[in-house]
XYZ file of N, CA, C and O in Angstrom:
844
model
N 130.778 -2.769 -69.696
C 130.765 -3.777 -68.854
C 129.929 -4.895 -68.981
O 128.802 -4.384 -69.004
N 130.507 -5.816 -68.315
C 129.413 -7.162 -68.305
C 128.554 -7.087 -67.116
O 128.798 -6.487 -66.027
N 127.311 -7.809 -67.352
C 126.652 -7.627 -66.316
C 126.795 -8.482 -65.021
O 127.143 -9.487 -65.299
N 126.706 -7.822 -63.652
C 127.251 -8.498 -62.647
C 126.077 -9.606 -62.278
O 124.874 -9.423 -62.266
N 126.313 -10.790 -62.108
C 125.366 -12.031 -61.671
C 125.712 -12.847 -60.675
O 127.013 -12.920 -60.139
N 124.764 -13.052 -59.890
C 125.473 -14.269 -58.975
C 124.980 -15.566 -59.497
O 124.134 -15.693 -59.875
N 125.657 -16.246 -58.661
C 125.887 -17.915 -59.423
C 125.927 -18.427 -58.272
O 126.702 -18.428 -57.023
N 125.092 -19.758 -58.313
C 125.119 -20.691 -57.234
C 126.253 -21.510 -57.212
O 127.096 -21.236 -57.950
N 126.486 -22.733 -56.183
C 127.758 -23.579 -56.578
C 127.746 -24.407 -57.704
O 128.649 -24.886 -58.036
N 126.834 -24.294 -58.265
C 126.708 -25.302 -59.575
C 126.711 -24.488 -60.994
O 126.781 -24.741 -62.136
N 126.971 -22.975 -60.673
C 127.327 -21.895 -61.830
C 126.170 -21.477 -62.420
O 126.109 -20.848 -63.182
N 124.790 -21.904 -61.766
C 123.403 -21.485 -62.404
C 123.530 -19.818 -61.758
O 123.636 -19.511 -60.566
N 122.538 -19.128 -62.240
C 122.324 -17.863 -62.306
C 121.330 -17.465 -61.164
O 120.263 -18.266 -61.010
N 121.579 -16.707 -60.039
C 120.494 -16.486 -59.174
C 119.763 -15.293 -59.208
O 120.548 -14.150 -59.266
N 118.527 -15.285 -59.504
C 117.724 -13.885 -59.805
C 116.695 -13.847 -58.937
O 115.633 -13.180 -59.194
N 116.537 -14.648 -57.682
C 115.500 -14.559 -56.927
C 116.053 -14.432 -55.240
O 116.903 -15.451 -55.118
N 115.509 -13.663 -54.921
C 115.855 -13.611 -53.449
C 114.578 -13.354 -52.519
O 113.518 -12.834 -52.402
N 114.690 -14.315 -51.481
C 113.553 -14.382 -50.294
C 113.874 -14.115 -49.346
O 115.224 -14.536 -48.652
N 113.302 -13.014 -48.596
C 113.793 -12.330 -47.312
C 112.864 -12.129 -46.318
O 111.636 -12.320 -46.133
N 113.220 -12.975 -45.247
C 111.963 -12.926 -44.051
C 111.816 -11.903 -43.162
O 113.334 -11.111 -42.652
N 111.183 -11.244 -43.142
C 110.906 -9.843 -42.754
C 110.651 -10.033 -41.090
O 111.541 -9.242 -40.024
N 110.513 -10.975 -40.591
C 110.716 -11.765 -39.252
C 110.057 -12.982 -38.893
O 109.570 -13.556 -39.883
N 110.646 -13.550 -38.024
C 110.353 -15.051 -37.667
C 109.198 -15.379 -37.020
O 108.848 -16.283 -36.587
N 108.716 -14.318 -36.118
C 107.484 -14.352 -35.688
C 106.342 -14.427 -36.382
O 106.050 -13.673 -37.419
N 105.313 -15.119 -36.011
C 104.248 -15.574 -36.620
C 102.847 -15.877 -35.529
O 102.958 -16.416 -34.207
N 101.800 -15.139 -35.753
C 100.826 -15.335 -34.684
C 99.884 -16.500 -34.822
O 98.991 -16.598 -34.294
N 100.335 -17.448 -35.944
C 99.643 -18.980 -35.923
C 100.356 -19.476 -35.373
O 101.775 -19.437 -35.118
N 99.849 -20.874 -34.665
C 100.496 -22.115 -34.312
C 100.135 -23.296 -34.847
O 99.387 -24.139 -33.915
N 100.359 -23.577 -36.306
C 100.000 -24.991 -36.818
C 100.797 -25.995 -36.394
O 101.800 -25.731 -36.458
N 99.685 -26.805 -36.539
C 100.624 -27.824 -35.602
C 101.478 -28.607 -36.477
O 102.449 -29.569 -35.757
N 101.518 -28.626 -37.629
C 102.537 -29.184 -38.615
C 103.777 -28.177 -38.765
O 104.648 -28.715 -39.644
N 103.784 -27.033 -38.318
C 104.801 -25.929 -38.513
C 105.574 -25.703 -37.517
O 106.904 -25.914 -37.204
N 104.800 -25.368 -36.187
C 105.505 -24.525 -35.034
C 105.761 -26.024 -33.978
O 104.804 -26.558 -33.570
N 106.875 -25.914 -33.431
C 107.213 -26.517 -32.410
C 106.352 -26.233 -31.254
O 106.371 -24.871 -30.968
N 106.378 -26.947 -30.239
C 105.579 -26.655 -29.029
C 106.397 -25.598 -28.035
O 105.753 -24.410 -27.607
N 107.715 -25.749 -28.313
C 108.664 -24.588 -27.796
C 109.476 -23.620 -28.770
O 110.559 -24.279 -29.096
N 108.833 -22.635 -29.264
C 109.796 -21.782 -30.174
C 110.499 -20.886 -29.425
O 110.378 -20.165 -28.253
N 111.805 -20.805 -29.900
C 112.704 -19.581 -29.846
C 112.631 -18.553 -30.689
O 113.186 -18.878 -31.946
N 112.516 -17.554 -30.510
C 112.504 -16.304 -31.772
C 113.896 -15.407 -31.376
O 114.375 -15.176 -30.518
N 113.937 -15.092 -32.818
C 115.387 -14.004 -32.611
C 114.753 -13.013 -31.662
O 113.881 -12.417 -31.694
N 116.006 -12.132 -30.950
C 116.153 -10.892 -29.998
C 115.325 -9.832 -31.333
O 115.678 -9.698 -32.396
N 114.342 -8.959 -30.624
C 113.729 -7.899 -31.801
C 115.138 -7.211 -31.939
O 115.011 -6.764 -33.287
N 115.820 -7.120 -31.458
C 117.087 -6.063 -31.967
C 118.199 -6.717 -32.891
O 118.600 -5.967 -33.786
N 117.768 -7.824 -33.287
C 118.255 -8.636 -34.546
C 117.697 -8.696 -35.367
O 117.925 -9.134 -36.724
N 116.522 -8.193 -35.532
C 115.709 -8.221 -36.864
C 115.891 -7.004 -37.396
O 115.943 -5.938 -37.093
N 115.947 -7.182 -39.081
C 116.338 -6.210 -39.809
C 115.262 -5.272 -39.888
O 113.989 -5.586 -39.976
N 115.377 -3.609 -39.599
C 114.416 -3.183 -40.056
C 114.007 -2.463 -41.287
O 114.794 -2.848 -42.450
N 113.155 -1.825 -41.741
C 112.558 -1.419 -43.014
C 113.854 -1.104 -43.927
O 114.251 -1.452 -45.152
N 114.478 0.222 -43.223
C 115.445 0.692 -43.731
C 116.615 -0.330 -44.559
O 117.101 -0.480 -45.480
N 116.849 -1.128 -43.532
C 118.039 -2.083 -43.704
C 117.495 -3.354 -45.033
O 118.640 -3.778 -45.635
N 116.323 -3.687 -44.787
C 115.838 -4.387 -45.678
C 115.915 -3.977 -47.295
O 116.166 -4.447 -48.188
N 115.467 -2.980 -47.282
C 115.436 -2.089 -48.685
C 117.006 -1.973 -49.157
O 117.072 -2.109 -50.389
N 117.621 -1.663 -48.104
C 118.899 -1.597 -48.599
C 119.686 -2.525 -49.036
O 120.555 -2.892 -50.350
N 119.465 -4.146 -48.493
C 120.168 -5.243 -48.707
C 119.433 -5.727 -50.078
O 120.059 -6.226 -50.954
N 118.189 -5.380 -50.330
C 117.463 -5.621 -51.680
C 118.220 -4.925 -52.908
O 118.387 -5.476 -53.793
N 118.770 -3.702 -52.357
C 119.207 -2.968 -53.536
C 120.397 -3.528 -53.903
O 120.713 -3.715 -55.084
N 121.221 -3.994 -52.983
C 122.608 -4.452 -52.866
C 122.452 -5.915 -53.835
O 123.326 -6.085 -54.795
N 121.547 -6.865 -53.491
C 121.032 -7.775 -54.355
C 120.651 -7.600 -55.711
O 121.290 -8.341 -56.672
N 119.850 -6.684 -56.067
C 119.777 -6.384 -57.160
C 120.787 -5.697 -58.228
O 120.981 -6.351 -59.353
N 121.676 -5.088 -57.485
C 122.758 -4.860 -58.210
C 123.815 -5.943 -58.749
O 124.520 -5.811 -59.548
N 123.639 -6.975 -57.594
C 124.057 -8.246 -58.399
C 123.387 -9.436 -59.324
O 123.864 -10.448 -59.921
N 122.229 -8.863 -59.759
C 121.329 -9.691 -60.715
C 120.263 -10.191 -60.508
O 119.289 -10.408 -61.168
N 119.961 -9.790 -59.149
C 118.737 -10.217 -58.659
C 117.185 -9.551 -59.218
O 117.484 -8.399 -59.166
N 116.536 -10.465 -59.662
C 115.227 -9.636 -60.385
C 113.745 -9.357 -59.410
O 112.800 -8.605 -59.321
N 113.709 -10.954 -58.531
C 112.312 -11.027 -58.100
C 112.955 -11.100 -56.380
O 113.941 -11.792 -56.029
N 111.872 -10.256 -55.899
C 112.263 -10.772 -54.097
C 110.657 -10.975 -53.568
O 109.822 -10.411 -53.849
N 111.073 -11.835 -52.593
C 109.740 -12.243 -52.115
C 110.214 -11.807 -50.420
O 110.961 -12.297 -49.874
N 109.008 -11.634 -49.775
C 108.798 -11.384 -48.468
C 108.303 -12.287 -47.675
O 107.121 -12.525 -48.401
N 108.783 -13.012 -46.660
C 108.121 -13.742 -45.661
C 108.319 -13.910 -44.513
O 108.741 -12.842 -43.942
N 108.266 -14.965 -43.785
C 108.372 -15.023 -42.448
C 108.460 -15.774 -41.754
O 109.358 -16.832 -42.259
N 107.991 -16.460 -40.510
C 106.905 -15.775 -39.739
C 105.798 -15.194 -40.502
O 105.490 -15.328 -41.832
N 105.012 -13.783 -40.296
C 103.978 -13.307 -40.995
C 104.592 -11.672 -41.018
O 104.217 -11.013 -40.295
N 104.943 -11.435 -42.457
C 105.420 -10.301 -42.440
C 104.314 -9.185 -42.463
O 104.459 -7.984 -41.974
N 103.034 -9.267 -42.771
C 102.224 -8.463 -42.520
C 101.952 -7.968 -40.775
O 101.161 -6.840 -40.475
N 102.523 -8.842 -39.968
C 102.154 -8.329 -38.696
C 103.647 -7.382 -38.121
O 103.541 -6.993 -36.931
N 104.479 -7.290 -39.042
C 105.419 -6.227 -39.004
C 105.307 -4.849 -39.411
O 104.583 -4.586 -40.202
N 105.842 -4.058 -38.381
C 105.100 -2.503 -38.582
C 105.716 -2.167 -39.963
O 106.915 -2.595 -40.133
N 105.093 -1.578 -40.333
C 105.490 -0.764 -42.100
C 105.751 -1.593 -43.094
O 106.335 -1.352 -44.181
N 105.263 -2.767 -42.925
C 105.542 -3.962 -44.039
C 105.084 -3.290 -45.297
O 105.457 -3.633 -46.401
N 103.674 -2.767 -45.235
C 103.029 -2.369 -46.476
C 103.867 -1.279 -47.194
O 103.980 -0.834 -48.306
N 104.303 -0.396 -46.319
C 105.663 0.703 -46.844
C 106.654 0.200 -48.002
O 107.126 0.549 -48.731
N 106.575 -0.900 -46.712
C 108.479 -1.578 -47.630
C 107.657 -2.239 -48.540
O 108.748 -2.180 -49.856
N 106.599 -3.142 -48.893
C 106.340 -3.518 -50.048
C 106.145 -2.469 -51.362
O 106.638 -2.739 -52.485
N 105.275 -1.554 -51.055
C 105.451 -0.550 -51.746
C 106.728 0.337 -52.631
O 107.066 0.509 -53.459
N 107.549 0.415 -51.557
C 109.023 0.940 -51.867
C 109.743 0.138 -52.737
O 110.136 0.758 -53.618
N 109.625 -1.283 -52.469
C 110.279 -2.129 -53.295
C 109.675 -2.125 -54.919
O 110.446 -2.265 -55.516
N 108.383 -2.157 -54.533
C 107.674 -1.811 -56.282
C 108.143 -0.878 -56.860
O 108.543 -0.596 -58.027
N 108.101 0.404 -56.157
C 108.461 1.696 -56.886
C 110.046 1.866 -57.311
O 110.134 2.510 -58.187
N 110.693 0.756 -56.894
C 112.096 0.556 -57.257
C 112.412 0.270 -58.374
O 113.333 -0.524 -58.863
N 111.067 -0.812 -58.551
C 111.065 -1.619 -59.924
C 111.627 -2.875 -59.999
O 111.686 -3.685 -60.883
N 111.493 -3.488 -58.829
C 111.881 -5.067 -58.391
C 110.305 -5.699 -58.634
O 109.301 -5.286 -58.491
N 110.358 -7.114 -59.099
C 109.383 -7.555 -59.168
C 109.115 -8.654 -57.746
O 110.011 -9.341 -57.182
N 107.961 -8.399 -56.857
C 107.880 -8.503 -55.541
C 106.765 -9.133 -55.327
O 105.590 -9.247 -55.968
N 106.990 -10.404 -54.322
C 105.886 -11.201 -54.028
C 105.895 -11.332 -52.719
O 107.032 -10.875 -51.588
N 104.718 -11.476 -51.730
C 104.425 -11.731 -50.529
C 103.807 -13.216 -49.937
O 102.716 -13.453 -50.525
N 104.603 -13.555 -49.197
C 103.855 -14.652 -48.535
C 103.171 -14.336 -47.113
O 103.549 -13.922 -46.355
N 101.843 -14.826 -46.974
C 101.002 -14.470 -45.568
C 99.978 -15.512 -45.474
O 99.969 -16.624 -46.179
N 99.680 -15.422 -43.869
C 98.960 -16.709 -43.334
C 97.443 -16.534 -43.874
O 96.906 -17.854 -43.581
N 97.000 -15.877 -44.310
C 95.684 -15.721 -44.519
C 95.051 -15.181 -43.550
O 93.417 -15.169 -43.658
N 95.236 -14.633 -42.372
C 94.613 -13.938 -40.958
C 94.449 -12.629 -41.039
O 93.666 -12.263 -40.534
N 95.304 -12.237 -41.791
C 95.548 -10.424 -41.860
C 94.971 -9.872 -43.111
O 95.278 -10.538 -44.255
N 94.249 -8.936 -42.959
C 93.846 -8.188 -44.239
C 94.814 -7.643 -45.349
O 96.175 -7.178 -44.681
N 94.630 -8.137 -46.506
C 95.475 -8.018 -47.171
C 94.829 -6.857 -48.713
O 95.921 -6.434 -49.252
N 93.942 -6.188 -47.673
C 93.316 -5.163 -48.849
C 94.141 -3.925 -49.341
O 94.035 -3.568 -50.196
N 95.080 -3.761 -48.300
C 95.935 -2.665 -48.430
C 97.451 -2.986 -49.060
O 98.126 -2.162 -49.335
N 97.532 -4.108 -49.232
C 98.558 -4.422 -50.149
C 99.150 -4.076 -51.478
O 97.929 -4.110 -52.225
N 100.023 -3.304 -51.956
C 100.251 -2.672 -53.000
C 99.831 -3.721 -54.157
O 100.054 -4.714 -54.043
N 99.001 -3.338 -55.149
C 98.488 -4.293 -56.349
C 99.499 -4.465 -57.055
O 99.282 -5.895 -57.854
N 100.470 -4.053 -56.987
C 102.019 -4.635 -58.017
C 102.363 -5.996 -57.165
O 103.140 -6.812 -57.780
N 102.304 -6.274 -55.925
C 102.631 -7.634 -55.418
C 101.989 -8.505 -55.585
O 100.755 -8.556 -55.649
N 102.611 -9.726 -55.963
C 102.239 -10.988 -56.011
C 102.045 -11.713 -54.745
O 102.689 -11.735 -53.899
N 100.618 -12.029 -54.379
C 100.104 -12.185 -53.102
C 100.459 -13.784 -53.006
O 99.338 -14.395 -53.790
N 100.623 -14.563 -52.160
C 100.829 -15.954 -51.783
C 100.189 -16.077 -50.429
O 100.876 -15.772 -49.341
N 98.869 -16.602 -50.130
C 97.885 -16.607 -49.448
C 97.610 -17.856 -48.682
O 97.202 -18.690 -49.353
N 98.049 -18.239 -47.789
C 97.706 -19.450 -46.862
C 96.222 -19.456 -46.519
O 95.517 -18.679 -46.392
N 95.373 -20.786 -47.041
C 94.283 -20.969 -46.543
C 94.187 -22.111 -45.649
O 94.842 -23.451 -45.909
N 94.396 -22.148 -44.270
C 94.397 -23.119 -43.138
C 93.209 -23.930 -42.988
O 92.461 -23.660 -43.082
N 93.822 -25.552 -43.429
C 92.848 -26.318 -43.269
C 92.420 -27.021 -41.559
O 93.473 -26.470 -40.811
N 91.686 -27.872 -41.955
C 91.445 -28.212 -40.201
C 92.372 -28.792 -39.529
O 92.392 -28.387 -37.971
N 93.169 -29.110 -40.232
C 94.239 -29.969 -39.186
C 95.176 -29.284 -38.732
O 96.316 -29.750 -37.955
N 95.207 -28.050 -39.064
C 96.414 -27.346 -38.699
C 95.979 -26.523 -37.559
O 96.901 -26.136 -36.400
N 94.819 -26.835 -37.136
C 94.302 -26.263 -35.757
C 94.029 -24.680 -35.798
O 93.574 -24.133 -35.018
N 93.957 -24.042 -37.093
C 94.083 -22.801 -37.102
C 93.070 -22.417 -38.277
O 92.793 -21.112 -38.547
N 92.301 -23.255 -38.684
C 91.299 -22.737 -39.983
C 90.109 -22.096 -39.373
O 89.549 -20.863 -40.363
N 89.822 -21.811 -38.444
C 88.719 -20.757 -38.030
C 89.462 -19.281 -37.959
O 88.479 -18.256 -37.958
N 90.503 -19.149 -38.110
C 91.192 -17.680 -38.309
C 91.474 -17.383 -39.627
O 92.072 -16.428 -40.046
N 91.030 -18.273 -40.764
C 90.912 -17.723 -42.067
C 90.209 -16.492 -42.156
O 89.081 -16.580 -41.929
N 90.890 -15.433 -42.902
C 89.931 -14.298 -43.527
C 89.536 -14.377 -44.804
O 90.381 -14.100 -45.614
N 88.302 -14.861 -44.659
C 87.874 -15.052 -46.190
C 87.660 -13.912 -46.992
O 87.561 -13.962 -48.126
N 87.460 -12.925 -46.165
C 86.944 -11.566 -46.921
C 88.348 -11.139 -48.019
O 88.372 -10.452 -48.911
N 89.865 -12.010 -47.779
C 90.914 -11.626 -48.413
C 90.717 -12.203 -49.706
O 91.515 -11.947 -51.065
N 89.456 -13.356 -50.156
C 89.520 -13.547 -51.555
C 88.948 -12.776 -52.431
O 89.299 -12.546 -53.711
N 88.496 -11.650 -52.093
C 87.897 -10.492 -53.042
C 88.896 -9.546 -53.316
O 88.712 -8.787 -54.273
N 90.026 -9.610 -52.762
C 91.439 -8.769 -53.363
C 92.167 -9.620 -53.979
O 93.204 -9.101 -54.035
N 92.046 -10.821 -54.309
C 92.854 -11.521 -55.258
C 93.031 -11.313 -56.619
O 91.973 -10.928 -56.974
N 94.222 -11.484 -57.138
C 94.381 -11.012 -58.322
C 94.904 -12.401 -59.291
O 95.335 -13.456 -58.710
N 94.391 -12.419 -60.377
C 94.948 -13.394 -61.398
C 96.572 -13.925 -60.983
O 96.907 -15.358 -61.171
N 97.434 -13.197 -60.996
C 98.790 -13.429 -60.595
C 99.018 -13.951 -59.368
O 99.907 -14.554 -58.957
N 97.880 -13.844 -58.208
C 98.096 -14.148 -56.709
C 97.976 -15.787 -57.037
O 97.735 -16.378 -57.853
N 98.492 -16.297 -55.802
C 98.321 -18.001 -55.205
C 97.564 -17.846 -53.933
O 97.985 -17.416 -53.188
N 96.784 -18.931 -54.209
C 96.297 -19.524 -52.678
C 96.923 -20.754 -52.259
O 96.953 -21.835 -53.569
N 97.213 -21.239 -51.207
C 98.081 -22.282 -50.804
C 97.177 -23.082 -49.614
O 97.160 -22.760 -48.714
N 96.875 -24.457 -49.958
C 95.935 -25.505 -48.911
C 97.260 -26.368 -48.586
O 97.795 -26.666 -49.715
N 97.641 -26.351 -47.157
C 98.541 -27.356 -47.012
C 97.646 -28.366 -46.331
O 96.989 -28.449 -45.228
N 97.628 -29.864 -46.856
C 96.670 -31.159 -46.498
C 97.297 -31.694 -45.841
O 98.350 -32.445 -46.079
N 96.597 -32.414 -44.453
C 97.113 -33.505 -43.535
C 96.496 -34.620 -43.896
O 97.242 -35.720 -43.479
N 95.326 -34.362 -44.222
C 94.162 -35.738 -44.414
C 93.128 -35.564 -45.274
O 93.183 -34.717 -45.977
N 92.681 -36.970 -45.330
C 91.327 -36.725 -46.381
C 90.438 -35.741 -46.075
O 89.581 -35.130 -46.656
N 89.994 -35.651 -44.538
C 89.117 -34.456 -44.082
C 89.688 -33.220 -44.466
O 88.845 -32.533 -45.155
N 91.095 -32.890 -44.490
C 91.344 -31.587 -44.993
C 91.030 -31.634 -46.600
O 90.645 -30.572 -47.137
N 91.514 -32.582 -47.346
C 91.179 -32.605 -48.606
C 89.714 -32.154 -49.026
O 89.682 -31.518 -49.726
N 88.923 -33.190 -48.519
C 87.423 -32.588 -48.900
C 87.250 -31.250 -48.329
O 86.279 -30.968 -49.034
N 87.558 -30.774 -47.503
C 87.291 -29.313 -46.778
C 87.947 -28.541 -47.747
O 87.289 -27.386 -47.931
N 88.887 -28.322 -48.299
C 89.717 -27.914 -49.385
C 88.933 -27.724 -50.806
O 88.777 -26.679 -51.196
N 88.572 -28.835 -51.253
C 87.725 -29.228 -52.486
C 86.365 -28.070 -52.394
O 85.893 -27.413 -53.185
N 85.667 -28.392 -51.206
C 84.610 -27.596 -50.772
C 85.164 -26.061 -51.022
O 84.103 -25.116 -51.138
N 85.829 -25.596 -50.092
C 86.313 -24.045 -50.147
C 86.743 -23.910 -51.493
O 86.041 -22.569 -51.977
N 87.368 -24.526 -52.496
C 87.715 -24.173 -53.486
C 86.467 -23.830 -54.738
O 86.311 -22.890 -55.292
N 85.572 -24.786 -54.485
C 84.222 -24.766 -55.183
C 83.365 -23.876 -54.837
O 82.712 -22.907 -55.439
N 83.100 -23.611 -53.198
C 82.089 -22.696 -53.055
C 82.432 -21.077 -53.202
O 81.458 -20.147 -53.230
N 83.619 -20.767 -53.340
C 84.364 -19.591 -53.273
C 84.898 -19.354 -54.799
O 85.167 -18.250 -54.855
N 84.817 -20.134 -55.461
C 85.161 -20.023 -56.868
C 86.645 -19.631 -56.995
O 86.998 -18.816 -57.825
N 87.392 -20.377 -56.222
C 88.610 -19.815 -55.823
C 89.625 -19.979 -57.126
O 90.377 -19.291 -57.419
N 89.397 -21.088 -57.968
C 90.194 -21.537 -59.176
C 90.090 -20.482 -60.247
O 90.937 -20.307 -61.138
N 88.782 -19.589 -60.240
C 88.707 -18.563 -61.176
C 89.048 -17.381 -60.771
O 89.269 -16.496 -61.667
N 89.764 -17.092 -59.531
C 90.477 -15.864 -58.995
C 91.465 -15.856 -59.269
O 92.200 -14.834 -59.477
N 92.442 -17.040 -59.031
C 93.912 -17.194 -58.844
C 94.199 -18.379 -59.097
O 93.648 -19.507 -59.045
N 95.713 -18.978 -59.136
C 95.997 -20.073 -59.138
C 96.117 -20.617 -57.598
O 96.357 -20.051 -56.696
N 95.419 -22.093 -57.498
C 95.435 -22.830 -56.230
C 96.052 -23.881 -56.302
O 96.259 -24.536 -56.857
N 96.878 -23.879 -54.804
C 97.894 -24.968 -54.687
C 97.471 -25.986 -53.682
O 97.126 -25.389 -52.675
N 97.785 -27.160 -53.873
C 97.626 -28.024 -52.962
C 98.858 -28.865 -52.537
O 99.352 -29.143 -53.730
N 99.080 -28.544 -51.380
C 100.383 -29.473 -50.784
C 100.341 -30.385 -49.849
O 99.417 -30.016 -48.669
N 100.638 -31.521 -49.739
C 100.567 -32.459 -48.633
C 101.700 -32.049 -47.252
O 102.561 -31.206 -47.644
N 100.976 -32.186 -46.241
C 101.862 -31.818 -44.677
C 102.724 -33.169 -44.930
O 102.562 -34.384 -44.655
N 104.249 -32.885 -44.767
C 105.159 -33.883 -44.571
C 105.091 -34.857 -43.407
O 104.657 -34.056 -42.405
N 105.496 -35.992 -43.816
C 105.330 -36.995 -42.662
C 103.559 -37.120 -42.152
O 103.761 -37.955 -41.078
N 102.696 -36.653 -42.842
C 101.217 -36.837 -42.278
C 100.640 -37.627 -43.704
O 99.824 -38.337 -43.216
N 100.580 -36.861 -44.752
C 100.190 -37.530 -45.847
C 101.211 -37.683 -47.068
O 101.622 -36.922 -47.453
N 101.022 -39.038 -47.788
C 101.938 -39.098 -48.614
C 101.777 -38.510 -49.775
O 100.336 -38.224 -49.904
N 102.800 -37.783 -50.799
C 102.290 -36.805 -51.438
C 101.512 -37.668 -52.659
O 101.087 -36.880 -53.445
N 102.095 -38.831 -52.870
C 101.315 -39.770 -54.146
C 99.818 -39.814 -53.964
O 98.990 -40.221 -54.872
N 99.467 -40.018 -52.910
C 98.162 -39.987 -52.171
C 97.459 -38.995 -52.584
O 96.398 -38.822 -53.136
N 97.828 -37.702 -51.957
C 97.119 -36.212 -52.499
C 97.131 -36.283 -53.860
O 95.925 -35.901 -54.828
N 98.282 -36.466 -54.410
C 98.410 -36.527 -56.284
C 97.318 -37.360 -56.949
O 96.677 -36.947 -57.851
N 97.172 -38.418 -56.283
C 96.109 -39.469 -56.946
C 94.843 -38.748 -56.852
O 93.767 -38.978 -57.628
N 94.563 -38.177 -55.448
C 93.194 -37.658 -55.437
C 92.809 -36.528 -56.401
O 91.484 -36.312 -56.638
N 93.885 -35.784 -56.430
C 93.556 -34.513 -57.430
C 93.207 -34.737 -58.735
O 92.561 -34.511 -59.518
N 94.067 -35.814 -59.301
C 94.062 -36.499 -60.639
C 92.821 -37.028 -60.924
O 91.955 -36.928 -61.642
N 92.312 -37.938 -59.685
C 91.082 -38.668 -59.902
C 89.970 -37.535 -59.915
O 89.141 -38.163 -60.613
N 89.763 -36.599 -59.191
C 88.689 -35.746 -59.005
C 88.837 -34.281 -60.004
O 87.919 -33.569 -60.218
N 90.017 -34.712 -61.154
C 90.210 -33.696 -61.947
C 90.087 -32.292 -61.477
O 89.380 -31.299 -62.311
N 90.587 -32.003 -60.290
C 90.913 -30.559 -59.714
C 91.458 -29.397 -60.456
O 92.363 -29.581 -61.217
N 90.793 -28.210 -60.640
C 91.384 -27.076 -61.354
C 92.666 -26.434 -60.432
O 92.823 -25.553 -60.235
N 93.612 -27.526 -59.737
C 94.489 -26.708 -58.696
C 95.827 -27.318 -59.402
O 95.960 -28.293 -60.155
N 97.176 -26.774 -58.832
C 98.118 -27.274 -59.074
C 98.893 -28.138 -57.966
O 98.370 -27.512 -56.781
N 99.416 -29.143 -57.861
C 100.351 -29.720 -57.023
C 101.500 -29.367 -56.335
O 102.356 -28.758 -57.575
N 101.452 -29.249 -55.356
C 102.713 -28.387 -54.709
C 103.717 -29.421 -53.889
O 103.440 -29.883 -52.785
N 104.797 -29.540 -54.053
C 105.775 -30.137 -53.305
C 106.912 -29.151 -52.463
O 107.347 -28.376 -53.308
N 107.097 -29.386 -50.938
C 108.287 -28.837 -50.723
C 109.433 -29.992 -51.070
O 109.400 -31.097 -50.227
N 110.446 -29.647 -52.037
C 111.138 -30.688 -52.487
C 112.102 -31.108 -51.133
O 112.670 -32.313 -51.350
N 112.662 -30.083 -50.371
C 113.523 -30.348 -49.415
C 113.034 -31.530 -48.426
O 113.991 -32.039 -48.004
N 112.087 -31.279 -48.038
C 111.157 -32.427 -47.403
C 111.433 -33.765 -48.096
O 111.592 -34.656 -47.459
N 110.883 -33.970 -49.477
C 110.711 -35.091 -50.109
C 112.281 -35.640 -50.194
O 112.528 -36.700 -50.089
N 113.274 -34.614 -50.510
C 114.852 -35.352 -50.534
C 115.228 -35.699 -49.334
O 115.693 -36.723 -49.114
N 115.217 -34.653 -48.259
C 116.137 -34.687 -47.072
C 115.367 -34.735 -45.781
O 115.785 -34.564 -44.519
N 113.950 -34.610 -45.769
C 113.114 -34.863 -44.844
C 113.240 -33.823 -43.996
O 113.127 -32.673 -44.070
N 113.455 -34.057 -42.678
C 113.876 -32.462 -41.494
C 115.277 -32.630 -41.201
O 115.655 -31.991 -40.037
N 115.954 -32.906 -42.052
C 117.437 -32.725 -41.702
C 118.060 -31.238 -41.630
O 117.291 -30.440 -42.640
N 118.335 -30.809 -40.623
C 118.616 -29.386 -40.432
C 119.604 -29.097 -41.556
O 120.432 -29.320 -41.885
N 119.423 -27.940 -41.889
C 120.295 -26.614 -42.929
C 120.190 -27.431 -44.474
O 120.858 -27.080 -45.386
N 119.172 -28.561 -44.604
C 119.154 -28.988 -45.996
C 117.642 -28.376 -46.890
O 116.674 -28.082 -45.853
């Protein structure tokens, strides 16, 4: 029997699934959250059993990698249990988290993508620096940079905490605040041991809903 595969509209194989555990976040980053946010009613949020069952259905269709995101997934009850359950099922699992909640108890098999909030986010005081002690080489740290002050702050953080020796470090510009080429030039000029990251949908279509 031929292997079942999910294909996109261009006939390309889909093997990656991103699942939002919740739309709620305990941060209010100025470049991310609208002043008036409308969240889904709690009864519409999938529970642990439903997410695990949905993941199993997609894996049966050829998905191999599953990423849990939010909002803030670690703020959801039993998220750690869900991560371990997905790993036990043999899936490649990753987690996106804000960097304010403790990641010490996250299953070691999970690839962690941890935000480091910069000053222009208005949330940098909530970074939990102790999380740096639990990083693995497969993990990623993500700095979203809005201006030159953010950039200098991020460079100092990377150097003082030896972050590039712990895992992959990502520098990404805040859309509509810092031109991507400007940030790229700074990184190249300073020969930083980081990767430059773009939100391609923002670059291509801006804030167009659904793109």
